[in-house]
Amino acid sequence: MGVLNVTPDSFSDGGRYLDRRDAVAHGVELHRRGADMIDVGGESTRPGARRVDADEEIARVVPVIRALVAEGVPVSVDTMRAAVAAAALDAGATIVNDVSGGLADHEMAKVVAAAGVPYVLMHWRGHSTEMDALACYDDVVVDVRSELLQRVEAALAAGVEESSIVLDPGLGFAKLGDHNWQLLQRLDELVELGFPVLVGASRKRFLGTLLGDRPPDGREDATAAVSALAAFNGAWGVRVHDVDRSLDAVAVAGAWRRGHG
Ligand code: PMM
Protein backbone atom coordinates (compact mmCIF):
# COMPACT_ATOMS: atom_id res chain seq x y z
CA MET A 1 0.00 0.00 0.00
CA GLY A 2 1.57 3.27 -1.13
CA VAL A 3 1.00 6.35 1.04
CA LEU A 4 -0.35 9.52 -0.54
CA ASN A 5 -1.04 12.27 1.99
CA VAL A 6 -2.83 15.28 0.54
CA THR A 7 -2.23 17.34 3.66
CA PRO A 8 -0.13 20.39 4.57
CA ASP A 9 1.14 18.82 7.80
CA SER A 10 1.71 15.02 7.74
CA PHE A 11 4.92 14.21 9.54
CA SER A 12 7.00 12.95 6.66
CA ASP A 13 5.38 14.05 3.41
CA GLY A 14 3.10 16.87 4.56
CA GLY A 15 2.73 19.63 2.00
CA ARG A 16 4.55 17.76 -0.71
CA TYR A 17 1.44 16.64 -2.59
CA LEU A 18 -0.98 19.48 -1.90
CA ASP A 19 -1.03 20.40 -5.57
CA ARG A 20 -3.58 18.07 -7.08
CA ARG A 21 -1.56 17.28 -10.19
CA ASP A 22 1.54 16.45 -8.14
CA ALA A 23 -0.53 14.21 -5.89
CA VAL A 24 -2.08 12.29 -8.77
CA ALA A 25 1.25 11.94 -10.57
CA HIS A 26 2.87 10.61 -7.40
CA GLY A 27 0.05 8.10 -6.82
CA VAL A 28 0.24 6.87 -10.41
CA GLU A 29 4.02 6.53 -10.06
CA LEU A 30 3.75 4.52 -6.82
CA HIS A 31 1.27 2.20 -8.54
CA ARG A 32 3.49 1.88 -11.60
CA ARG A 33 6.37 0.95 -9.33
CA GLY A 34 4.32 -1.89 -7.84
CA ALA A 35 2.04 -0.68 -5.06
CA ASP A 36 -1.15 -2.76 -5.19
CA MET A 37 -3.17 0.19 -3.92
CA ILE A 38 -2.68 3.84 -3.07
CA ASP A 39 -3.88 5.04 0.32
CA VAL A 40 -5.15 8.60 -0.03
CA GLY A 41 -5.51 10.67 3.14
CA GLY A 42 -6.59 14.27 3.67
CA GLU A 43 -6.13 14.61 7.42
CA SER A 44 -2.81 14.40 9.22
CA THR A 45 -2.72 12.02 12.18
CA ARG A 46 0.75 12.92 13.42
CA PRO A 47 0.97 13.46 17.20
CA GLY A 48 -0.57 16.80 18.15
CA ALA A 49 -2.14 17.43 14.71
CA ARG A 50 -5.31 19.54 14.63
CA ARG A 51 -8.37 18.18 12.87
CA VAL A 52 -9.64 19.59 9.61
CA ASP A 53 -13.38 19.70 8.98
CA ALA A 54 -15.10 17.09 6.84
CA ASP A 55 -15.72 19.42 3.89
CA GLU A 56 -12.04 20.34 3.72
CA GLU A 57 -11.04 16.68 3.93
CA ILE A 58 -13.46 15.78 1.13
CA ALA A 59 -12.21 18.68 -1.00
CA ARG A 60 -8.64 17.41 -0.59
CA VAL A 61 -9.15 13.72 -1.31
CA VAL A 62 -12.08 13.30 -3.70
CA PRO A 63 -10.58 14.96 -6.82
CA VAL A 64 -7.33 13.02 -6.30
CA ILE A 65 -9.17 9.73 -5.86
CA ARG A 66 -11.29 10.38 -8.94
CA ALA A 67 -8.22 11.11 -11.05
CA LEU A 68 -6.31 8.07 -9.76
CA VAL A 69 -9.27 5.77 -10.41
CA ALA A 70 -9.53 7.18 -13.94
CA GLU A 71 -5.90 6.13 -14.41
CA GLY A 72 -6.76 2.59 -13.31
CA VAL A 73 -5.15 2.87 -9.87
CA PRO A 74 -6.84 0.97 -6.99
CA VAL A 75 -7.42 3.40 -4.11
CA SER A 76 -8.05 3.10 -0.39
CA VAL A 77 -9.19 6.13 1.57
CA ASP A 78 -7.47 6.92 4.86
CA THR A 79 -10.17 8.60 6.94
CA MET A 80 -11.97 8.36 10.28
CA ARG A 81 -15.09 10.08 8.98
CA ALA A 82 -18.08 8.26 7.51
CA ALA A 83 -18.99 11.23 5.29
CA VAL A 84 -15.49 11.31 3.81
CA ALA A 85 -15.48 7.53 3.31
CA ALA A 86 -18.86 7.73 1.56
CA ALA A 87 -17.64 10.50 -0.76
CA ALA A 88 -14.42 8.59 -1.46
CA LEU A 89 -16.28 5.37 -2.25
CA ASP A 90 -18.53 7.37 -4.55
CA ALA A 91 -15.41 8.67 -6.30
CA GLY A 92 -14.18 5.10 -6.86
CA ALA A 93 -12.16 4.13 -3.77
CA THR A 94 -12.53 0.43 -3.03
CA ILE A 95 -11.08 0.09 0.50
CA VAL A 96 -11.69 2.09 3.68
CA ASN A 97 -8.69 2.54 5.98
CA ASP A 98 -9.97 3.87 9.30
CA VAL A 99 -7.15 4.61 11.74
CA SER A 100 -9.72 4.84 14.54
CA GLY A 101 -11.10 1.36 13.87
CA GLY A 102 -14.61 2.82 13.80
CA LEU A 103 -14.29 4.59 17.16
CA ALA A 104 -14.14 8.17 15.89
CA ASP A 105 -17.36 7.99 13.87
CA HIS A 106 -19.97 5.39 14.67
CA GLU A 107 -21.55 5.77 11.23
CA MET A 108 -18.39 4.49 9.56
CA ALA A 109 -19.09 0.76 9.88
CA LYS A 110 -22.56 1.24 8.38
CA VAL A 111 -21.09 3.04 5.36
CA VAL A 112 -18.54 0.28 4.88
CA ALA A 113 -21.17 -2.45 5.34
CA ALA A 114 -23.46 -0.84 2.74
CA ALA A 115 -20.59 -0.58 0.24
CA GLY A 116 -19.36 -4.14 0.90
CA VAL A 117 -15.70 -3.10 0.65
CA PRO A 118 -12.64 -4.20 2.64
CA TYR A 119 -12.30 -2.35 5.94
CA VAL A 120 -8.98 -1.73 7.70
CA LEU A 121 -9.53 -1.48 11.46
CA MET A 122 -6.49 0.07 13.08
CA HIS A 123 -5.86 0.07 16.83
CA TRP A 124 -6.50 3.59 18.17
CA ARG A 125 -7.34 5.11 21.50
CA GLY A 126 -7.89 8.80 20.81
CA HIS A 127 -7.20 11.75 18.57
CA SER A 128 -3.69 13.01 17.84
CA THR A 129 -3.85 15.77 20.44
CA GLU A 130 -4.39 13.26 23.26
CA MET A 131 -2.90 9.98 22.05
CA ASP A 132 0.50 10.24 23.72
CA ALA A 133 -1.23 10.41 27.13
CA LEU A 134 -3.17 7.23 26.31
CA ALA A 135 -0.12 5.00 25.82
CA CYS A 136 -0.65 2.95 29.02
CA TYR A 137 -0.85 -0.82 28.76
CA ASP A 138 -0.59 -3.86 31.02
CA ASP A 139 0.65 -5.97 28.12
CA VAL A 140 0.51 -3.97 24.92
CA VAL A 141 0.03 -6.99 22.65
CA VAL A 142 -2.74 -8.52 24.76
CA ASP A 143 -4.45 -5.13 25.15
CA VAL A 144 -4.22 -4.18 21.45
CA ARG A 145 -5.49 -7.59 20.46
CA SER A 146 -8.52 -7.45 22.73
CA GLU A 147 -9.33 -3.83 21.81
CA LEU A 148 -9.12 -4.73 18.12
CA LEU A 149 -11.45 -7.67 18.69
CA GLN A 150 -13.96 -5.27 20.24
CA ARG A 151 -13.77 -3.18 17.07
CA VAL A 152 -14.30 -6.33 14.99
CA GLU A 153 -17.44 -7.11 17.03
CA ALA A 154 -18.76 -3.58 16.47
CA ALA A 155 -18.07 -3.80 12.73
CA LEU A 156 -19.79 -7.18 12.45
CA ALA A 157 -22.78 -5.87 14.42
CA ALA A 158 -23.09 -3.02 11.88
CA GLY A 159 -23.22 -5.57 9.07
CA VAL A 160 -19.60 -5.63 7.85
CA GLU A 161 -18.66 -9.06 6.44
CA GLU A 162 -16.03 -10.90 8.45
CA SER A 163 -14.12 -11.57 5.23
CA SER A 164 -13.84 -7.80 4.59
CA ILE A 165 -11.93 -7.04 7.79
CA VAL A 166 -8.20 -6.23 7.93
CA LEU A 167 -6.49 -5.52 11.27
CA ASP A 168 -3.63 -3.10 11.96
CA PRO A 169 -1.74 -2.70 15.27
CA GLY A 170 -1.54 1.08 14.77
CA LEU A 171 2.19 1.61 15.29
CA GLY A 172 2.84 5.05 16.78
CA PHE A 173 -0.80 5.66 17.73
CA ALA A 174 -0.97 5.83 21.54
CA LYS A 175 2.22 3.73 21.55
CA LEU A 176 5.59 4.58 23.02
CA GLY A 177 8.71 3.34 21.22
CA ASP A 178 8.92 -0.08 22.82
CA HIS A 179 5.19 -0.70 22.50
CA ASN A 180 5.78 -0.66 18.75
CA TRP A 181 8.68 -3.10 19.01
CA GLN A 182 6.68 -5.47 21.20
CA LEU A 183 3.80 -5.42 18.72
CA LEU A 184 6.24 -6.27 15.93
CA GLN A 185 8.10 -8.89 17.98
CA ARG A 186 4.78 -10.64 18.69
CA LEU A 187 3.04 -9.94 15.37
CA ASP A 188 2.11 -13.63 15.22
CA GLU A 189 -0.33 -13.05 18.10
CA LEU A 190 -2.28 -10.70 15.84
CA VAL A 191 -1.88 -12.83 12.72
CA GLU A 192 -3.27 -15.88 14.53
CA LEU A 193 -6.63 -14.12 14.94
CA GLY A 194 -7.16 -15.12 11.31
CA PHE A 195 -7.65 -11.67 9.76
CA PRO A 196 -5.24 -10.15 7.24
CA VAL A 197 -2.81 -7.87 9.10
CA LEU A 198 -1.55 -4.53 7.78
CA VAL A 199 1.60 -2.94 9.22
CA GLY A 200 2.32 0.80 8.99
CA ALA A 201 5.84 1.56 10.22
CA SER A 202 6.99 3.71 7.33
CA ARG A 203 9.35 6.52 8.45
CA LYS A 204 7.81 6.53 11.95
CA ARG A 205 9.48 8.09 14.94
CA PHE A 206 10.36 4.82 16.69
CA LEU A 207 12.57 3.96 13.70
CA GLY A 208 14.29 7.34 13.93
CA THR A 209 14.87 6.83 17.65
CA LEU A 210 16.42 3.40 17.03
CA LEU A 211 18.82 4.97 14.54
CA GLY A 212 20.03 7.77 16.81
CA ASP A 213 17.30 10.34 16.17
CA ARG A 214 17.50 10.04 12.39
CA PRO A 215 15.06 12.39 10.55
CA PRO A 216 12.19 10.84 8.52
CA ASP A 217 13.99 10.83 5.15
CA GLY A 218 16.79 8.70 6.62
CA ARG A 219 14.46 5.94 7.80
CA GLU A 220 13.82 4.22 4.47
CA ASP A 221 16.16 1.25 4.92
CA ALA A 222 14.77 0.63 8.41
CA THR A 223 11.26 0.80 6.92
CA ALA A 224 12.22 -1.80 4.32
CA ALA A 225 13.68 -4.02 7.06
CA VAL A 226 10.36 -3.84 8.90
CA SER A 227 8.54 -4.68 5.65
CA ALA A 228 10.67 -7.81 5.16
CA LEU A 229 10.23 -8.97 8.73
CA ALA A 230 6.50 -8.16 8.78
CA ALA A 231 5.99 -10.12 5.56
CA PHE A 232 8.10 -12.99 6.88
CA ASN A 233 5.97 -13.08 10.02
CA GLY A 234 2.68 -13.30 8.18
CA ALA A 235 1.55 -9.71 7.54
CA TRP A 236 -0.84 -9.31 4.62
CA GLY A 237 0.35 -5.84 3.70
CA VAL A 238 2.65 -2.96 4.52
CA ARG A 239 1.76 0.72 4.19
CA VAL A 240 4.83 2.60 2.96
CA HIS A 241 6.01 5.84 1.36
CA ASP A 242 8.89 4.28 -0.60
CA VAL A 243 7.37 1.41 -2.57
CA ASP A 244 10.50 0.15 -4.37
CA ARG A 245 12.51 -0.74 -1.30
CA SER A 246 9.62 -2.48 0.42
CA LEU A 247 8.72 -4.45 -2.71
CA ASP A 248 12.24 -5.85 -2.83
CA ALA A 249 12.18 -6.52 0.90
CA VAL A 250 8.85 -8.36 0.67
CA ALA A 251 10.10 -10.37 -2.34
CA VAL A 252 13.08 -11.56 -0.29
CA ALA A 253 10.84 -12.43 2.67
CA GLY A 254 8.52 -14.43 0.41
CA ALA A 255 11.35 -16.42 -1.21
CA TRP A 256 12.94 -17.06 2.19
CA ARG A 257 9.63 -18.33 3.58
CA ARG A 258 8.89 -20.55 0.58
CA GLY A 259 12.44 -21.79 0.15
CA HIS A 260 12.50 -20.86 -3.53
CA GLY A 261 12.67 -17.72 -5.63
N1 PMM B 1 -0.28 5.45 9.90
C1 PMM B 1 -0.52 6.70 9.51
C2 PMM B 1 -1.67 7.01 8.76
N2 PMM B 1 -2.54 6.03 8.41
N3 PMM B 1 -3.18 3.77 8.43
C3 PMM B 1 -2.97 2.51 8.82
N4 PMM B 1 -3.83 1.53 8.49
N5 PMM B 1 -1.86 2.16 9.56
C4 PMM B 1 -0.95 3.09 9.95
O1 PMM B 1 0.02 2.73 10.64
C5 PMM B 1 -1.16 4.45 9.56
C6 PMM B 1 -2.30 4.75 8.79
C7 PMM B 1 0.43 7.80 9.87
O2 PMM B 1 1.48 7.86 8.97
P1 PMM B 1 1.61 8.94 7.75
O3 PMM B 1 1.51 10.33 8.36
O4 PMM B 1 2.91 8.67 7.14
O5 PMM B 1 0.49 8.72 6.78
mmCIF file of C-alpha atoms and ligand atoms in Angstrom:
data_model
loop_
_atom_site.group_PDB
_atom_site.id
_atom_site.type_symbol
_atom_site.label_atom_id
_atom_site.label_comp_id
_atom_site.label_asym_id
_atom_site.label_seq_id
_atom_site.Cartn_x
_atom_site.Cartn_y
_atom_site.Cartn_z
ATOM 1 C CA MET A 1 0.000 0.000 0.000
ATOM 2 C CA GLY A 2 1.574 3.270 -1.129
ATOM 3 C CA VAL A 3 1.001 6.347 1.039
ATOM 4 C CA LEU A 4 -0.352 9.524 -0.536
ATOM 5 C CA ASN A 5 -1.037 12.271 1.987
ATOM 6 C CA VAL A 6 -2.835 15.278 0.536
ATOM 7 C CA THR A 7 -2.227 17.345 3.664
ATOM 8 C CA PRO A 8 -0.131 20.394 4.566
ATOM 9 C CA ASP A 9 1.135 18.821 7.802
ATOM 10 C CA SER A 10 1.707 15.017 7.743
ATOM 11 C CA PHE A 11 4.920 14.209 9.544
ATOM 12 C CA SER A 12 7.005 12.951 6.660
ATOM 13 C CA ASP A 13 5.377 14.051 3.410
ATOM 14 C CA GLY A 14 3.104 16.869 4.561
ATOM 15 C CA GLY A 15 2.734 19.627 1.997
ATOM 16 C CA ARG A 16 4.551 17.757 -0.714
ATOM 17 C CA TYR A 17 1.439 16.645 -2.594
ATOM 18 C CA LEU A 18 -0.976 19.480 -1.897
ATOM 19 C CA ASP A 19 -1.029 20.400 -5.566
ATOM 20 C CA ARG A 20 -3.584 18.066 -7.081
ATOM 21 C CA ARG A 21 -1.556 17.284 -10.189
ATOM 22 C CA ASP A 22 1.539 16.450 -8.142
ATOM 23 C CA ALA A 23 -0.531 14.213 -5.887
ATOM 24 C CA VAL A 24 -2.084 12.294 -8.770
ATOM 25 C CA ALA A 25 1.252 11.936 -10.570
ATOM 26 C CA HIS A 26 2.871 10.612 -7.401
ATOM 27 C CA GLY A 27 0.048 8.101 -6.817
ATOM 28 C CA VAL A 28 0.238 6.869 -10.411
ATOM 29 C CA GLU A 29 4.017 6.527 -10.057
ATOM 30 C CA LEU A 30 3.753 4.515 -6.824
ATOM 31 C CA HIS A 31 1.265 2.203 -8.536
ATOM 32 C CA ARG A 32 3.490 1.885 -11.599
ATOM 33 C CA ARG A 33 6.368 0.949 -9.325
ATOM 34 C CA GLY A 34 4.321 -1.890 -7.841
ATOM 35 C CA ALA A 35 2.038 -0.681 -5.059
ATOM 36 C CA ASP A 36 -1.147 -2.759 -5.189
ATOM 37 C CA MET A 37 -3.171 0.187 -3.921
ATOM 38 C CA ILE A 38 -2.683 3.841 -3.075
ATOM 39 C CA ASP A 39 -3.879 5.038 0.324
ATOM 40 C CA VAL A 40 -5.153 8.599 -0.030
ATOM 41 C CA GLY A 41 -5.513 10.668 3.142
ATOM 42 C CA GLY A 42 -6.592 14.267 3.671
ATOM 43 C CA GLU A 43 -6.128 14.607 7.419
ATOM 44 C CA SER A 44 -2.809 14.395 9.224
ATOM 45 C CA THR A 45 -2.718 12.016 12.183
ATOM 46 C CA ARG A 46 0.754 12.922 13.418
ATOM 47 C CA PRO A 47 0.970 13.455 17.195
ATOM 48 C CA GLY A 48 -0.568 16.796 18.145
ATOM 49 C CA ALA A 49 -2.141 17.433 14.715
ATOM 50 C CA ARG A 50 -5.312 19.536 14.626
ATOM 51 C CA ARG A 51 -8.371 18.179 12.870
ATOM 52 C CA VAL A 52 -9.640 19.591 9.606
ATOM 53 C CA ASP A 53 -13.380 19.697 8.980
ATOM 54 C CA ALA A 54 -15.099 17.090 6.837
ATOM 55 C CA ASP A 55 -15.718 19.424 3.891
ATOM 56 C CA GLU A 56 -12.045 20.339 3.725
ATOM 57 C CA GLU A 57 -11.043 16.683 3.934
ATOM 58 C CA ILE A 58 -13.462 15.776 1.133
ATOM 59 C CA ALA A 59 -12.210 18.677 -1.004
ATOM 60 C CA ARG A 60 -8.642 17.406 -0.590
ATOM 61 C CA VAL A 61 -9.153 13.715 -1.313
ATOM 62 C CA VAL A 62 -12.084 13.302 -3.701
ATOM 63 C CA PRO A 63 -10.582 14.955 -6.818
ATOM 64 C CA VAL A 64 -7.331 13.024 -6.297
ATOM 65 C CA ILE A 65 -9.175 9.727 -5.860
ATOM 66 C CA ARG A 66 -11.289 10.380 -8.941
ATOM 67 C CA ALA A 67 -8.222 11.105 -11.047
ATOM 68 C CA LEU A 68 -6.309 8.065 -9.762
ATOM 69 C CA VAL A 69 -9.267 5.766 -10.409
ATOM 70 C CA ALA A 70 -9.529 7.184 -13.940
ATOM 71 C CA GLU A 71 -5.899 6.130 -14.412
ATOM 72 C CA GLY A 72 -6.758 2.588 -13.306
ATOM 73 C CA VAL A 73 -5.147 2.873 -9.867
ATOM 74 C CA PRO A 74 -6.839 0.971 -6.993
ATOM 75 C CA VAL A 75 -7.424 3.396 -4.108
ATOM 76 C CA SER A 76 -8.054 3.098 -0.395
ATOM 77 C CA VAL A 77 -9.188 6.129 1.571
ATOM 78 C CA ASP A 78 -7.467 6.923 4.856
ATOM 79 C CA THR A 79 -10.170 8.601 6.936
ATOM 80 C CA MET A 80 -11.971 8.362 10.283
ATOM 81 C CA ARG A 81 -15.092 10.078 8.983
ATOM 82 C CA ALA A 82 -18.081 8.259 7.507
ATOM 83 C CA ALA A 83 -18.993 11.226 5.291
ATOM 84 C CA VAL A 84 -15.489 11.308 3.809
ATOM 85 C CA ALA A 85 -15.477 7.529 3.315
ATOM 86 C CA ALA A 86 -18.861 7.726 1.559
ATOM 87 C CA ALA A 87 -17.644 10.499 -0.763
ATOM 88 C CA ALA A 88 -14.418 8.594 -1.462
ATOM 89 C CA LEU A 89 -16.282 5.366 -2.255
ATOM 90 C CA ASP A 90 -18.525 7.372 -4.550
ATOM 91 C CA ALA A 91 -15.414 8.670 -6.304
ATOM 92 C CA GLY A 92 -14.180 5.098 -6.864
ATOM 93 C CA ALA A 93 -12.164 4.131 -3.769
ATOM 94 C CA THR A 94 -12.531 0.428 -3.029
ATOM 95 C CA ILE A 95 -11.082 0.085 0.495
ATOM 96 C CA VAL A 96 -11.688 2.089 3.684
ATOM 97 C CA ASN A 97 -8.690 2.536 5.976
ATOM 98 C CA ASP A 98 -9.973 3.869 9.300
ATOM 99 C CA VAL A 99 -7.153 4.615 11.744
ATOM 100 C CA SER A 100 -9.720 4.842 14.540
ATOM 101 C CA GLY A 101 -11.098 1.356 13.869
ATOM 102 C CA GLY A 102 -14.606 2.821 13.804
ATOM 103 C CA LEU A 103 -14.286 4.590 17.161
ATOM 104 C CA ALA A 104 -14.137 8.172 15.886
ATOM 105 C CA ASP A 105 -17.360 7.988 13.867
ATOM 106 C CA HIS A 106 -19.970 5.386 14.674
ATOM 107 C CA GLU A 107 -21.550 5.773 11.232
ATOM 108 C CA MET A 108 -18.393 4.485 9.562
ATOM 109 C CA ALA A 109 -19.091 0.759 9.884
ATOM 110 C CA LYS A 110 -22.561 1.242 8.385
ATOM 111 C CA VAL A 111 -21.093 3.045 5.360
ATOM 112 C CA VAL A 112 -18.538 0.276 4.884
ATOM 113 C CA ALA A 113 -21.173 -2.446 5.338
ATOM 114 C CA ALA A 114 -23.457 -0.840 2.740
ATOM 115 C CA ALA A 115 -20.594 -0.575 0.244
ATOM 116 C CA GLY A 116 -19.358 -4.141 0.899
ATOM 117 C CA VAL A 117 -15.704 -3.098 0.646
ATOM 118 C CA PRO A 118 -12.638 -4.204 2.642
ATOM 119 C CA TYR A 119 -12.297 -2.347 5.941
ATOM 120 C CA VAL A 120 -8.982 -1.729 7.696
ATOM 121 C CA LEU A 121 -9.534 -1.475 11.461
ATOM 122 C CA MET A 122 -6.490 0.068 13.080
ATOM 123 C CA HIS A 123 -5.856 0.072 16.827
ATOM 124 C CA TRP A 124 -6.504 3.586 18.166
ATOM 125 C CA ARG A 125 -7.344 5.108 21.504
ATOM 126 C CA GLY A 126 -7.886 8.801 20.809
ATOM 127 C CA HIS A 127 -7.200 11.752 18.571
ATOM 128 C CA SER A 128 -3.692 13.009 17.840
ATOM 129 C CA THR A 129 -3.848 15.769 20.440
ATOM 130 C CA GLU A 130 -4.392 13.257 23.261
ATOM 131 C CA MET A 131 -2.902 9.984 22.053
ATOM 132 C CA ASP A 132 0.504 10.244 23.725
ATOM 133 C CA ALA A 133 -1.230 10.408 27.128
ATOM 134 C CA LEU A 134 -3.168 7.231 26.306
ATOM 135 C CA ALA A 135 -0.121 5.001 25.822
ATOM 136 C CA CYS A 136 -0.652 2.953 29.020
ATOM 137 C CA TYR A 137 -0.852 -0.820 28.759
ATOM 138 C CA ASP A 138 -0.588 -3.865 31.024
ATOM 139 C CA ASP A 139 0.649 -5.974 28.118
ATOM 140 C CA VAL A 140 0.506 -3.965 24.919
ATOM 141 C CA VAL A 141 0.029 -6.988 22.651
ATOM 142 C CA VAL A 142 -2.744 -8.523 24.760
ATOM 143 C CA ASP A 143 -4.454 -5.133 25.152
ATOM 144 C CA VAL A 144 -4.219 -4.181 21.454
ATOM 145 C CA ARG A 145 -5.493 -7.589 20.459
ATOM 146 C CA SER A 146 -8.517 -7.447 22.725
ATOM 147 C CA GLU A 147 -9.328 -3.835 21.814
ATOM 148 C CA LEU A 148 -9.119 -4.731 18.123
ATOM 149 C CA LEU A 149 -11.452 -7.675 18.686
ATOM 150 C CA GLN A 150 -13.964 -5.267 20.243
ATOM 151 C CA ARG A 151 -13.770 -3.185 17.067
ATOM 152 C CA VAL A 152 -14.296 -6.335 14.991
ATOM 153 C CA GLU A 153 -17.442 -7.115 17.034
ATOM 154 C CA ALA A 154 -18.761 -3.581 16.471
ATOM 155 C CA ALA A 155 -18.070 -3.799 12.731
ATOM 156 C CA LEU A 156 -19.786 -7.184 12.452
ATOM 157 C CA ALA A 157 -22.776 -5.872 14.417
ATOM 158 C CA ALA A 158 -23.091 -3.020 11.884
ATOM 159 C CA GLY A 159 -23.216 -5.566 9.066
ATOM 160 C CA VAL A 160 -19.603 -5.629 7.845
ATOM 161 C CA GLU A 161 -18.657 -9.057 6.442
ATOM 162 C CA GLU A 162 -16.034 -10.901 8.454
ATOM 163 C CA SER A 163 -14.121 -11.572 5.230
ATOM 164 C CA SER A 164 -13.838 -7.803 4.588
ATOM 165 C CA ILE A 165 -11.929 -7.043 7.785
ATOM 166 C CA VAL A 166 -8.204 -6.228 7.931
ATOM 167 C CA LEU A 167 -6.488 -5.519 11.272
ATOM 168 C CA ASP A 168 -3.634 -3.105 11.958
ATOM 169 C CA PRO A 169 -1.744 -2.700 15.270
ATOM 170 C CA GLY A 170 -1.541 1.082 14.768
ATOM 171 C CA LEU A 171 2.188 1.608 15.293
ATOM 172 C CA GLY A 172 2.840 5.045 16.777
ATOM 173 C CA PHE A 173 -0.804 5.657 17.726
ATOM 174 C CA ALA A 174 -0.975 5.834 21.538
ATOM 175 C CA LYS A 175 2.215 3.728 21.547
ATOM 176 C CA LEU A 176 5.591 4.576 23.021
ATOM 177 C CA GLY A 177 8.712 3.343 21.218
ATOM 178 C CA ASP A 178 8.924 -0.077 22.822
ATOM 179 C CA HIS A 179 5.194 -0.698 22.505
ATOM 180 C CA ASN A 180 5.784 -0.664 18.747
ATOM 181 C CA TRP A 181 8.683 -3.097 19.006
ATOM 182 C CA GLN A 182 6.679 -5.468 21.205
ATOM 183 C CA LEU A 183 3.804 -5.425 18.724
ATOM 184 C CA LEU A 184 6.236 -6.274 15.934
ATOM 185 C CA GLN A 185 8.096 -8.889 17.981
ATOM 186 C CA ARG A 186 4.784 -10.635 18.688
ATOM 187 C CA LEU A 187 3.037 -9.939 15.370
ATOM 188 C CA ASP A 188 2.112 -13.629 15.224
ATOM 189 C CA GLU A 189 -0.328 -13.054 18.101
ATOM 190 C CA LEU A 190 -2.282 -10.703 15.841
ATOM 191 C CA VAL A 191 -1.878 -12.831 12.722
ATOM 192 C CA GLU A 192 -3.266 -15.881 14.529
ATOM 193 C CA LEU A 193 -6.631 -14.124 14.937
ATOM 194 C CA GLY A 194 -7.161 -15.119 11.311
ATOM 195 C CA PHE A 195 -7.651 -11.667 9.762
ATOM 196 C CA PRO A 196 -5.243 -10.148 7.235
ATOM 197 C CA VAL A 197 -2.815 -7.866 9.099
ATOM 198 C CA LEU A 198 -1.549 -4.530 7.776
ATOM 199 C CA VAL A 199 1.598 -2.938 9.224
ATOM 200 C CA GLY A 200 2.320 0.795 8.986
ATOM 201 C CA ALA A 201 5.840 1.560 10.224
ATOM 202 C CA SER A 202 6.993 3.715 7.328
ATOM 203 C CA ARG A 203 9.349 6.521 8.455
ATOM 204 C CA LYS A 204 7.813 6.529 11.947
ATOM 205 C CA ARG A 205 9.478 8.094 14.944
ATOM 206 C CA PHE A 206 10.356 4.816 16.694
ATOM 207 C CA LEU A 207 12.573 3.956 13.703
ATOM 208 C CA GLY A 208 14.286 7.338 13.927
ATOM 209 C CA THR A 209 14.874 6.826 17.649
ATOM 210 C CA LEU A 210 16.421 3.396 17.025
ATOM 211 C CA LEU A 211 18.821 4.971 14.535
ATOM 212 C CA GLY A 212 20.026 7.767 16.813
ATOM 213 C CA ASP A 213 17.298 10.342 16.170
ATOM 214 C CA ARG A 214 17.504 10.039 12.392
ATOM 215 C CA PRO A 215 15.063 12.387 10.545
ATOM 216 C CA PRO A 216 12.185 10.843 8.518
ATOM 217 C CA ASP A 217 13.985 10.835 5.153
ATOM 218 C CA GLY A 218 16.794 8.701 6.618
ATOM 219 C CA ARG A 219 14.455 5.940 7.802
ATOM 220 C CA GLU A 220 13.818 4.218 4.473
ATOM 221 C CA ASP A 221 16.164 1.254 4.922
ATOM 222 C CA ALA A 222 14.769 0.631 8.407
ATOM 223 C CA THR A 223 11.261 0.797 6.924
ATOM 224 C CA ALA A 224 12.223 -1.801 4.323
ATOM 225 C CA ALA A 225 13.680 -4.025 7.057
ATOM 226 C CA VAL A 226 10.360 -3.840 8.904
ATOM 227 C CA SER A 227 8.538 -4.679 5.653
ATOM 228 C CA ALA A 228 10.674 -7.809 5.161
ATOM 229 C CA LEU A 229 10.229 -8.968 8.732
ATOM 230 C CA ALA A 230 6.504 -8.160 8.779
ATOM 231 C CA ALA A 231 5.987 -10.124 5.557
ATOM 232 C CA PHE A 232 8.099 -12.994 6.878
ATOM 233 C CA ASN A 233 5.972 -13.079 10.019
ATOM 234 C CA GLY A 234 2.677 -13.300 8.176
ATOM 235 C CA ALA A 235 1.551 -9.710 7.542
ATOM 236 C CA TRP A 236 -0.841 -9.315 4.619
ATOM 237 C CA GLY A 237 0.350 -5.840 3.699
ATOM 238 C CA VAL A 238 2.645 -2.964 4.524
ATOM 239 C CA ARG A 239 1.760 0.725 4.195
ATOM 240 C CA VAL A 240 4.830 2.598 2.962
ATOM 241 C CA HIS A 241 6.010 5.843 1.360
ATOM 242 C CA ASP A 242 8.891 4.279 -0.604
ATOM 243 C CA VAL A 243 7.368 1.413 -2.571
ATOM 244 C CA ASP A 244 10.500 0.146 -4.366
ATOM 245 C CA ARG A 245 12.513 -0.735 -1.295
ATOM 246 C CA SER A 246 9.617 -2.478 0.421
ATOM 247 C CA LEU A 247 8.717 -4.455 -2.713
ATOM 248 C CA ASP A 248 12.242 -5.852 -2.827
ATOM 249 C CA ALA A 249 12.176 -6.525 0.902
ATOM 250 C CA VAL A 250 8.853 -8.361 0.666
ATOM 251 C CA ALA A 251 10.098 -10.372 -2.342
ATOM 252 C CA VAL A 252 13.076 -11.556 -0.286
ATOM 253 C CA ALA A 253 10.843 -12.433 2.674
ATOM 254 C CA GLY A 254 8.523 -14.435 0.413
ATOM 255 C CA ALA A 255 11.350 -16.418 -1.212
ATOM 256 C CA TRP A 256 12.938 -17.061 2.194
ATOM 257 C CA ARG A 257 9.633 -18.328 3.576
ATOM 258 C CA ARG A 258 8.891 -20.553 0.577
ATOM 259 C CA GLY A 259 12.443 -21.791 0.151
ATOM 260 C CA HIS A 260 12.498 -20.863 -3.535
ATOM 261 C CA GLY A 261 12.671 -17.724 -5.626
HETATM 262 N N1 PMM B 1 -0.279 5.448 9.901
HETATM 263 C C1 PMM B 1 -0.519 6.701 9.506
HETATM 264 C C2 PMM B 1 -1.671 7.012 8.756
HETATM 265 N N2 PMM B 1 -2.541 6.029 8.406
HETATM 266 N N3 PMM B 1 -3.185 3.770 8.427
HETATM 267 C C3 PMM B 1 -2.968 2.513 8.823
HETATM 268 N N4 PMM B 1 -3.832 1.535 8.488
HETATM 269 N N5 PMM B 1 -1.857 2.163 9.562
HETATM 270 C C4 PMM B 1 -0.948 3.088 9.950
HETATM 271 O O1 PMM B 1 0.019 2.726 10.644
HETATM 272 C C5 PMM B 1 -1.155 4.449 9.562
HETATM 273 C C6 PMM B 1 -2.305 4.750 8.789
HETATM 274 C C7 PMM B 1 0.435 7.802 9.867
HETATM 275 O O2 PMM B 1 1.482 7.862 8.974
HETATM 276 P P1 PMM B 1 1.607 8.945 7.747
HETATM 277 O O3 PMM B 1 1.506 10.327 8.359
HETATM 278 O O4 PMM B 1 2.913 8.666 7.141
HETATM 279 O O5 PMM B 1 0.495 8.724 6.782
#
